[in-house]
Short mmCIF file of C-alpha atoms in Angstrom, two decimals:
data_model
loop_
_atom_site.label_atom_id
_atom_site.label_comp_id
_atom_site.label_asym_id
_atom_site.label_seq_id
_atom_site.Cartn_x
_atom_site.Cartn_y
_atom_site.Cartn_z
CA MET A 9 206.11 88.61 104.71
CA SER A 10 208.56 91.48 104.79
CA ILE A 11 209.96 93.27 107.15
CA GLU A 12 207.72 95.93 106.82
CA ASP A 13 204.44 93.69 106.77
CA GLN A 14 205.91 91.96 110.00
CA VAL A 15 206.72 94.96 112.00
CA LEU A 16 202.69 96.68 111.09
CA ALA A 17 202.01 93.56 112.26
CA LEU A 18 203.57 93.46 115.32
CA ILE A 19 202.83 97.18 116.24
CA GLU A 20 198.36 96.25 115.61
CA GLU A 21 199.24 93.62 117.90
CA GLY A 22 200.41 95.70 120.41
CA ASN A 23 197.29 97.98 119.83
CA PRO A 24 196.30 99.16 124.27
CA ILE A 25 192.45 98.99 122.88
CA PRO A 26 192.44 96.95 119.89
CA ASP A 27 188.69 97.03 119.64
CA PRO A 28 186.77 99.99 120.97
CA GLU A 29 183.71 98.29 121.76
CA THR A 30 185.14 97.09 124.34
CA ILE A 31 185.02 99.11 126.44
CA VAL A 32 181.98 98.94 128.15
CA THR A 33 181.90 101.63 131.18
CA LEU A 34 180.86 105.59 129.57
CA PRO A 35 181.40 107.90 132.91
CA ALA A 36 177.94 109.16 132.45
CA GLU A 37 175.19 110.10 130.24
CA PRO A 38 175.90 113.18 127.77
CA ALA A 39 173.52 115.33 129.78
CA ALA A 40 175.29 114.46 132.55
CA TYR A 41 178.77 114.89 131.01
CA LEU A 42 177.69 117.95 129.21
CA ALA A 43 176.51 119.25 132.22
CA THR A 44 180.21 119.00 134.15
CA LEU A 45 181.70 120.42 130.69
CA GLN A 46 179.82 123.87 131.16
CA ARG A 47 180.54 124.07 134.40
CA ARG A 48 184.37 123.99 133.46
CA SER A 49 184.11 126.23 130.54
CA SER A 50 181.71 128.58 132.43
CA ASP A 51 184.32 130.89 133.06
CA VAL A 52 184.46 131.55 129.18
CA VAL A 53 180.57 131.68 129.07
CA GLN A 54 180.55 134.39 131.55
CA LEU A 55 182.78 136.37 129.82
CA GLU A 56 180.88 135.86 126.12
CA GLU A 57 178.18 137.29 128.27
CA LYS A 58 179.66 140.08 129.66
CA SER A 59 180.89 141.06 126.61
CA THR A 60 177.88 141.48 124.89
CA THR A 61 176.30 143.55 127.71
CA HIS A 62 178.52 145.68 128.98
CA GLY A 63 181.11 145.26 126.03
CA ARG A 64 182.50 148.78 126.43
CA ARG A 65 182.91 149.01 130.21
CA ASN A 66 184.98 145.84 129.95
CA THR A 67 187.30 146.27 127.60
CA TRP A 68 189.58 147.83 129.84
CA TRP A 69 189.32 145.11 132.16
CA LEU A 70 189.95 142.25 129.47
CA THR A 71 193.17 144.17 128.39
CA LEU A 72 193.98 144.32 131.80
CA ALA A 73 193.58 140.91 132.18
CA ALA A 74 195.71 139.43 128.92
CA ALA A 75 198.55 142.23 129.66
CA VAL A 76 198.52 140.19 133.22
CA VAL A 77 198.37 136.55 131.40
CA VAL A 78 201.37 137.84 128.64
CA LEU A 79 203.59 139.26 131.70
CA LEU A 80 203.27 136.64 133.76
CA GLY A 81 203.92 134.18 130.42
CA VAL A 82 206.96 136.22 130.23
CA VAL A 83 207.86 135.42 133.78
CA VAL A 84 207.30 131.59 133.62
CA PHE A 85 209.43 131.65 130.00
CA LEU A 86 212.46 133.66 131.58
CA LEU A 87 212.48 131.20 134.40
CA THR A 88 212.22 128.28 132.34
CA GLN A 89 214.50 129.63 129.77
CA GLY A 90 216.92 131.19 131.96
CA ASP A 91 220.38 129.74 130.59
CA THR A 92 219.36 130.02 127.05
CA ASP A 93 219.86 133.11 124.49
CA VAL A 94 216.63 134.52 125.03
CA PRO A 95 215.89 136.74 121.99
CA VAL A 96 214.57 140.23 122.26
CA ALA A 97 211.38 140.75 121.83
CA THR A 98 209.50 143.50 120.40
CA GLN A 99 206.66 145.19 122.89
CA PRO A 100 203.75 142.69 123.83
CA PRO A 101 200.60 143.46 122.23
CA ALA A 102 198.57 146.25 123.52
CA GLU A 103 195.72 144.77 123.36
CA THR A 104 194.15 141.38 122.14
CA GLY A 105 192.74 142.93 119.25
CA THR A 106 195.84 143.56 117.83
CA ILE A 107 197.58 140.55 115.90
CA GLU A 108 200.91 142.21 115.06
CA GLY A 109 203.58 141.94 118.01
CA TYR A 110 205.41 139.43 120.29
CA TRP A 111 203.09 136.86 122.18
CA THR A 112 205.08 134.11 124.97
CA GLY A 113 202.33 131.13 124.97
CA GLU A 114 202.87 128.04 126.60
CA GLU A 115 206.82 127.34 125.73
CA ALA A 116 207.13 129.12 122.68
CA ASP A 117 206.98 132.98 121.29
CA PHE A 118 204.96 133.91 118.76
CA TYR A 119 206.32 136.81 116.95
CA PHE A 120 203.37 138.37 114.16
CA GLY A 121 204.20 140.67 111.70
CA GLU A 122 202.40 142.38 108.80
CA SER A 123 201.55 138.99 107.09
CA GLU A 124 204.43 136.75 108.60
CA TYR A 125 205.29 135.09 111.15
CA ALA A 126 207.52 133.50 113.19
CA ILE A 127 207.30 130.72 116.24
CA VAL A 128 210.79 130.38 118.67
CA ILE A 129 211.39 127.93 121.43
CA ASP A 130 214.07 127.89 123.52
CA GLY A 131 215.72 130.53 121.84
CA ALA A 132 215.71 128.78 118.39
CA LEU A 133 213.53 129.45 115.25
CA SER A 134 211.25 126.46 114.66
CA ASP A 135 208.78 128.01 112.29
CA SER A 136 207.63 130.73 110.29
CA GLY A 137 205.71 131.71 107.41
CA THR A 138 202.57 133.29 106.74
CA TYR A 139 199.66 134.26 108.60
CA GLU A 140 195.95 135.08 107.96
CA ASP A 141 193.87 137.24 110.77
CA GLY A 142 190.30 137.36 110.58
CA VAL A 143 188.22 134.38 112.06
CA ARG A 144 187.19 135.31 115.17
CA GLU A 145 185.23 133.10 118.03
CA PRO A 146 183.31 134.23 120.46
CA ASP A 147 185.89 134.07 122.92
CA ASN A 148 188.77 133.40 121.15
CA ARG A 149 190.41 134.64 117.84
CA ILE A 150 191.64 131.76 115.25
CA VAL A 151 194.75 132.56 113.02
CA THR A 152 195.37 129.86 110.36
CA ILE A 153 199.29 129.59 109.57
CA THR A 154 200.73 128.12 106.69
CA SER A 155 204.60 127.46 106.79
CA GLY A 156 207.10 128.21 104.58
CA ASP A 157 209.15 125.87 103.14
CA ALA A 158 213.00 125.25 104.43
CA THR A 159 212.79 123.03 107.45
CA VAL A 160 214.73 122.17 110.58
CA ASP A 161 213.64 118.97 111.75
CA CYS A 162 211.60 117.78 108.72
CA THR A 163 213.35 115.38 106.15
CA PRO A 164 213.59 116.05 102.71
CA GLY A 165 210.80 115.72 100.72
CA ASP A 166 207.94 116.06 103.30
CA VAL A 167 205.20 118.13 102.65
CA ALA A 168 206.06 121.25 104.23
CA ILE A 169 202.98 122.90 103.86
CA ILE A 170 200.98 122.96 107.37
CA ASN A 171 198.28 124.82 108.50
CA TYR A 172 198.01 125.19 112.34
CA ASP A 173 195.06 126.61 113.81
CA PHE A 174 195.34 128.06 117.18
CA VAL A 175 193.62 130.26 119.70
CA VAL A 176 195.44 133.50 120.86
CA ASP A 177 192.68 134.77 123.74
CA ASP A 178 192.89 136.18 126.52
CA THR A 179 194.65 133.35 128.35
CA VAL A 180 197.15 133.30 125.59
CA GLN A 181 196.45 129.38 125.36
CA LEU A 182 197.92 128.03 122.23
CA SER A 183 195.02 124.98 121.59
CA GLY A 184 196.83 123.43 118.88
CA THR A 185 199.85 123.14 116.67
CA SER A 186 201.44 121.62 113.26
CA VAL A 187 200.50 118.00 112.32
CA ASP A 188 204.01 117.90 112.74
CA ASP A 189 206.89 120.47 113.99
CA CYS A 190 208.62 121.25 111.47
CA GLY A 191 210.74 124.21 111.25
CA LEU A 192 211.06 126.58 108.71
CA ARG A 193 213.34 128.89 107.23
CA PRO A 194 212.91 132.55 108.51
CA LEU A 195 211.22 135.16 107.00
CA LEU A 196 211.11 137.82 109.71
CA ASP A 197 214.05 139.66 111.01
CA ILE A 198 213.92 137.00 113.86
CA GLU A 199 216.17 135.40 111.26
CA THR A 200 218.85 137.09 112.84
CA LEU A 201 218.43 136.27 116.15
CA THR A 202 218.75 132.40 115.62
CA PRO A 203 222.12 131.05 115.40
CA THR A 204 220.93 127.92 113.90
CA ASP A 205 220.88 126.82 110.86
CA PRO A 206 217.54 125.98 109.66
CA PHE A 207 218.40 123.33 107.05
CA GLU A 208 221.64 122.19 105.46
CA ILE A 209 221.40 122.05 101.94
CA PRO A 210 224.37 120.70 99.75
CA GLU A 211 226.71 123.31 97.72
CA PRO A 212 224.96 122.67 94.59
CA THR A 213 228.23 122.28 92.02
CA GLU A 214 228.51 121.02 88.34
CA PRO A 215 226.47 118.39 87.16
CA THR A 216 228.26 115.01 88.15
CA GLY A 217 226.69 112.79 85.63
CA SER A 218 223.71 111.45 84.22
CA SER A 219 224.03 107.49 84.93
CA ASP A 220 223.37 108.41 89.07
CA LEU A 221 220.91 111.04 89.93
CA GLU A 222 222.04 111.46 93.23
CA GLY A 223 224.25 114.79 93.61
CA SER A 224 223.75 118.49 92.78
CA TRP A 225 223.78 120.55 89.65
CA THR A 226 223.47 124.21 89.04
CA MET A 227 222.03 126.25 86.94
CA GLY A 228 222.24 129.38 86.96
CA ASP A 229 221.29 130.70 90.00
CA VAL A 230 219.43 127.81 90.90
CA GLY A 231 220.61 124.69 92.45
CA ALA A 232 219.09 120.98 92.13
CA VAL A 233 219.76 118.58 94.76
CA PHE A 234 218.95 114.65 94.15
CA ASP A 235 219.11 112.71 97.06
CA GLY A 236 217.96 108.97 96.98
CA GLU A 237 214.07 109.52 95.89
CA ASP A 238 213.84 113.43 96.81
CA TYR A 239 214.98 116.64 95.71
CA ARG A 240 215.30 119.62 96.60
CA PHE A 241 215.49 123.06 94.46
CA VAL A 242 217.67 125.37 95.92
CA VAL A 243 217.86 129.48 94.94
CA ASP A 244 220.10 131.51 96.51
CA GLY A 245 220.76 129.39 99.07
CA VAL A 246 216.85 129.18 100.19
CA LEU A 247 214.88 126.13 99.73
CA VAL A 248 212.10 126.62 97.30
CA ASP A 249 210.61 123.65 96.25
CA SER A 250 210.92 119.96 97.16
CA GLY A 251 209.77 116.18 96.44
CA THR A 252 209.95 113.31 94.73
CA PHE A 253 211.51 112.20 91.50
CA THR A 254 211.41 109.11 89.45
CA PRO A 255 214.11 108.47 86.10
CA THR A 256 211.81 107.78 83.39
CA GLY A 257 214.43 107.38 80.80
CA PRO A 258 217.92 108.41 79.31
CA GLY A 259 218.45 112.04 80.83
CA THR A 260 215.36 112.50 81.79
CA LEU A 261 213.11 112.45 85.06
CA ALA A 262 209.75 113.02 86.09
CA PHE A 263 209.15 115.05 89.72
CA ARG A 264 206.53 115.57 92.13
CA SER A 265 206.34 118.41 94.26
CA ASP A 266 204.89 118.02 97.97
CA GLY A 267 203.55 120.74 98.24
CA ASP A 268 206.12 123.14 100.17
CA SER A 269 206.60 125.68 97.85
CA PRO A 270 205.04 129.23 97.64
CA GLY A 271 204.21 128.36 93.74
CA CYS A 272 203.28 124.77 93.82
CA SER A 273 200.41 122.48 95.10
CA PRO A 274 200.86 119.47 96.80
CA GLY A 275 200.72 116.48 94.11
CA ASP A 276 202.31 119.13 91.15
CA THR A 277 204.16 117.07 88.37
CA GLY A 278 206.64 118.47 86.57
CA ARG A 279 209.29 117.07 83.91
CA TRP A 280 212.75 117.91 83.63
CA SER A 281 215.46 116.58 80.44
CA TYR A 282 218.82 116.99 82.29
CA GLU A 283 220.81 117.01 79.52
CA THR A 284 219.09 119.77 77.35
CA GLY A 285 217.58 121.55 80.08
CA ALA A 286 214.86 122.17 82.64
CA VAL A 287 211.49 121.15 81.05
CA LEU A 288 209.59 122.45 84.06
CA ALA A 289 205.50 122.38 84.85
CA ALA A 290 203.60 125.58 85.49
CA GLY A 291 203.91 125.27 88.99
CA HIS A 292 207.41 124.57 89.31
CA GLN A 293 207.73 127.53 87.34
CA ARG A 294 206.00 129.81 89.90
CA ALA A 295 207.93 127.88 92.29
CA LEU A 296 211.26 129.18 90.75
CA SER A 297 210.17 132.65 89.77
CA VAL A 298 213.23 134.75 88.32
CA PRO A 299 215.63 133.04 88.28
CA TYR A 300 214.64 129.93 86.14
CA TRP A 301 212.64 132.47 83.96
CA ALA A 302 216.38 134.23 83.10
CA HIS A 303 218.18 130.57 82.16
CA SER A 304 217.91 130.22 78.34
CA ALA A 305 217.99 126.24 78.81
CA LEU A 306 214.58 126.70 79.93
CA ARG A 307 211.38 126.40 78.01
CA THR A 308 207.79 126.03 78.89
CA TRP A 309 206.10 122.61 78.57
CA MET E 26 167.73 120.30 125.62
CA SER E 27 169.25 122.59 122.67
CA GLY E 28 169.72 121.75 118.96
CA ARG E 29 173.78 122.46 120.15
CA ASP E 30 173.69 119.85 123.60
CA ASP E 31 171.50 117.26 121.12
CA ARG E 32 174.53 117.33 118.85
CA PHE E 33 176.71 117.35 121.42
CA ALA E 34 174.78 114.24 123.15
CA SER E 35 174.89 112.79 119.82
CA VAL E 36 178.01 112.51 118.82
CA TYR E 37 179.12 111.87 122.21
CA ARG E 38 177.06 108.45 122.21
CA ALA E 39 178.14 107.87 119.17
CA HIS E 40 182.27 107.86 119.15
CA TYR E 41 182.78 108.25 122.92
CA ARG E 42 183.97 104.80 122.98
CA HIS E 43 186.47 105.39 119.86
CA LEU E 44 187.64 108.97 121.63
CA TYR E 45 188.37 106.96 124.31
CA ALA E 46 190.75 104.21 122.82
CA TYR E 47 192.47 107.22 120.43
CA CYS E 48 193.58 108.89 123.47
CA ARG E 49 194.27 105.59 125.31
CA ARG E 50 196.59 104.90 122.29
CA ARG E 51 198.37 108.24 122.60
CA VAL E 52 199.18 108.67 126.70
CA PRO E 53 199.42 106.82 129.37
CA ALA E 54 196.36 104.92 131.35
CA ASP E 55 196.44 107.14 134.46
CA GLN E 56 196.52 110.34 131.74
CA THR E 57 193.40 109.42 129.33
CA ASP E 58 190.17 110.22 131.56
CA ASP E 59 191.85 113.73 131.34
CA LEU E 60 193.02 114.24 127.44
CA VAL E 61 189.35 112.75 126.99
CA ALA E 62 187.76 115.46 128.98
CA ASP E 63 189.84 118.20 127.65
CA VAL E 64 188.87 116.90 124.33
CA LEU E 65 185.29 116.66 124.92
CA LEU E 66 185.37 120.19 126.33
CA ALA E 67 186.73 121.38 122.69
CA VAL E 68 184.04 119.36 121.19
CA TRP E 69 181.58 121.33 123.02
CA ARG E 70 182.57 124.46 122.58
CA ARG E 71 183.03 124.08 118.54
CA ILE E 72 180.16 121.27 118.04
CA GLU E 73 178.83 123.62 115.49
CA ASP E 74 181.80 123.18 113.28
CA ALA E 75 181.43 119.00 113.50
CA PRO E 76 180.29 117.78 109.52
CA SER E 77 176.87 116.43 109.21
CA ASP E 78 179.07 113.68 107.52
CA ALA E 79 182.84 111.74 108.59
CA VAL E 80 182.27 113.43 112.14
CA LEU E 81 184.95 110.92 113.13
CA PRO E 82 187.84 112.13 111.81
CA TRP E 83 186.66 115.59 112.85
CA LEU E 84 187.02 114.36 116.37
CA TYR E 85 190.38 112.54 115.74
CA ARG E 86 191.80 116.07 114.21
CA VAL E 87 190.22 117.53 117.41
CA ALA E 88 192.03 114.84 119.70
CA HIS E 89 195.15 115.32 118.10
CA LEU E 90 195.42 119.01 118.31
CA THR E 91 194.27 118.76 122.29
CA ALA E 92 196.99 115.77 122.61
CA SER E 93 199.98 118.20 121.16
CA ASN E 94 198.96 120.41 123.98
CA HIS E 95 198.86 117.79 126.65
CA TRP E 96 202.22 116.71 125.07
CA ARG E 97 203.96 119.99 125.83
CA ALA E 98 202.47 119.98 129.42
CA LEU E 99 204.07 116.96 129.83
CA ARG E 100 207.28 118.49 128.42
CA ARG E 101 206.85 121.32 131.39
CA GLN E 102 206.20 118.79 133.73
CA ARG E 103 209.11 116.78 133.02
CA ARG E 104 211.39 119.95 132.89
CA LEU E 105 209.82 120.49 136.66
CA ARG E 106 210.30 117.52 137.65
CA GLU E 107 214.78 117.70 136.16
CA LYS E 108 214.59 121.26 138.45
CA LEU E 109 213.52 119.65 141.49
CA ASP E 110 215.61 116.90 141.31
CA SER E 111 218.58 119.11 140.65
CA LEU E 112 217.08 120.56 143.86
CA GLY E 113 216.88 117.53 146.00
CA VAL E 114 213.28 117.62 146.40
CA SER E 115 211.52 114.63 143.97
CA PRO E 116 208.30 114.35 143.38
CA PRO E 117 207.17 110.50 143.28
CA GLU E 118 207.19 108.85 139.87
CA PRO E 119 203.70 108.76 137.62
CA VAL E 120 202.50 105.07 137.52
CA ALA E 121 203.78 103.32 134.68
CA ASP E 122 201.49 101.29 132.50
CA GLN E 123 201.19 97.93 133.34
CA ILE E 124 201.21 96.42 129.82
CA VAL E 125 202.85 93.11 129.00
CA ALA E 126 203.31 92.26 125.82
CA ARG E 127 205.13 90.07 123.68
CA GLU E 128 208.86 90.81 123.29
CA GLU E 129 208.76 91.27 119.61
CA VAL E 130 206.03 93.73 120.14
CA THR E 131 207.37 95.71 122.88
CA LYS E 132 210.11 96.30 120.53
CA ALA E 133 208.49 97.44 117.98
CA LEU E 134 207.07 99.86 119.90
CA ASP E 135 209.95 100.87 121.06
CA VAL E 136 210.72 101.09 117.18
CA LEU E 137 207.57 103.44 117.05
CA GLN E 138 208.06 105.55 119.76
CA GLU E 139 211.83 106.41 118.44
CA MET E 140 210.09 107.73 115.30
CA ARG E 141 209.42 111.36 114.73
CA PRO E 142 206.05 112.50 116.00
CA ALA E 143 204.20 112.97 112.18
CA ASP E 144 205.46 109.54 111.37
CA ARG E 145 204.46 107.82 114.64
CA GLU E 146 200.99 109.67 114.05
CA ILE E 147 200.71 108.86 110.35
CA ILE E 148 201.15 105.50 111.15
CA LYS E 149 198.75 104.88 114.51
CA LEU E 150 196.17 106.65 112.72
CA SER E 151 196.92 103.77 110.05
CA VAL E 152 197.66 100.63 111.70
CA TRP E 153 195.32 101.33 115.26
CA GLU E 154 192.32 103.62 114.26
CA GLN E 155 192.15 101.67 110.77
CA LEU E 156 191.36 104.71 109.02
CA SER E 157 191.50 105.41 105.16
CA ASN E 158 194.30 108.20 103.58
CA GLU E 159 191.31 110.05 102.78
CA GLU E 160 190.65 110.25 106.71
CA ILE E 161 193.89 110.36 107.75
CA ALA E 162 194.14 113.07 105.62
CA ARG E 163 191.27 114.95 107.06
CA VAL E 164 192.61 114.78 110.53
CA LEU E 165 196.00 115.57 110.16
CA ASP E 166 194.41 118.44 107.52
CA LEU E 167 196.39 117.02 104.89
CA THR E 168 195.65 116.33 100.63
CA ALA E 169 194.97 112.53 100.16
CA GLU E 170 198.01 112.45 98.01
CA ALA E 171 200.38 113.83 100.71
CA THR E 172 198.91 111.67 102.92
CA ARG E 173 199.84 108.45 100.78
CA GLN E 174 203.12 109.43 100.36
CA ARG E 175 203.57 110.51 104.07
CA LEU E 176 202.11 107.07 104.98
CA HIS E 177 204.79 105.49 102.74
CA ARG E 178 207.46 107.21 104.10
CA ALA E 179 206.73 106.73 107.41
CA LYS E 180 206.23 103.06 106.56
CA SER E 181 209.28 102.54 105.46
CA ARG E 182 211.42 104.46 108.29
CA LEU E 183 209.48 102.11 110.41
CA ALA E 184 210.72 99.18 108.68
CA GLU E 185 214.43 100.33 108.22
CA LEU E 186 214.42 101.28 112.42
CA TYR E 187 212.95 97.93 112.93
CA SER E 188 215.55 96.64 110.70
CA LYS E 189 218.43 98.41 112.74
CA HIS E 190 217.35 97.43 115.86
CA THR E 191 217.11 93.68 114.67
CA GLU E 192 220.30 93.51 113.60
CA ALA E 193 221.84 95.95 116.76
CA SER E 194 220.41 93.11 119.10
CA SER E 195 220.95 89.69 116.80
CA PRO E 196 223.57 87.14 118.61
CA ALA E 197 225.88 87.83 115.85
CA ALA E 198 225.87 91.05 116.77
CA GLN E 199 226.32 91.23 120.40
CA GLU E 200 229.03 88.42 120.21
CA GLY E 201 230.46 90.94 117.52
CA GLY E 202 230.17 94.10 120.05
CA ALA E 203 231.41 91.84 123.27
CA ARG E 204 234.72 91.06 121.65
#
């Protein structure tokens, strides 16, 4: 039995509830539990009813409530972050219907530009990327965010396209977050506010040899870093794609994107002949964009 | 009851035990009921979004997102506790879990706890919830292929970390360290 199998077996043994069917007591019948839930969300229900029957008259009230909550959030944030360098925030949104601006929710600050966002935690950029606004619920707003690529917390090769579903309602309550907390390279001006290097990318150098793929390569404006089974493509110091690679023969390798690039989808594959030049799949050509197209060693595969 | 309520009741009856087990596997026993209630509240509000098939992975996804909030709340509580400690005002410690397990199991669980949250969650979904890669993909909003790769790497990292712990705690290593 391998070490992996051993430790997985031990973890399985440590399952606090190996068989859910052994849970014998339910807290209440669904109807009774439902009544409890309905009571807990009664405020929300009332807000919904009021907004539909007295929509205009309640607009100022909702706006005022949102402004008070945002101000409270700012106060809480300042109290909890007093000894850190707090980024200079833009003005809070004038009303809940405007997504562009700056919000303080829970322990994170959210900056929304025209189509880009950034999340700052403890004064450091935690995540950034693009967002889509538009799906509205009766009592909240769902914003789908797709992160960019370079990461703070992710190891090379991790999937970095992440959908965040969170609710920005009048309580500025974050109701969900990423499947993991990969921080991403800044896309907004917030970059100037963060002192941390979001991702340490080795400086690409000349090819280090074909027998050992590990190392850094420079091709035109593009650097390629091969580390173990992971690869990273770097353009102008910015990570544009990463994934895994497999040597397929003398001077060739196949790579598979994890999908963390503007042009690649998860599972996209490509092939690279590294003695004669790069041979890329369409997705990677899009991902690597102009610098690669300009390189004479490239050809379409 | 309305159709909406009927739908909720159906999900509740079919999956309450699995939802409770999911939450219990991620938070201490004294916090499980609160987390379950929060998840069910979210489920009730979003019951129209529940798929007609594969409800359980959807339910786990709601629980996963709700648990993320729960963990943030715990971090805030920890910071508050630290501030209170610095002022000489310490609230009572929360009740710890009384789980007695074999030493090896405890060590494996400690190693799991040291892993990155994303790695930890995907291993739990695989080993404890016994979900397939496709089901895990629905919970984590990933593709099946990305899930397969991520799970593979998480298991490799787990084995590597466990090996390091085992080597560090071996008699030879301790003897060497004592010299």
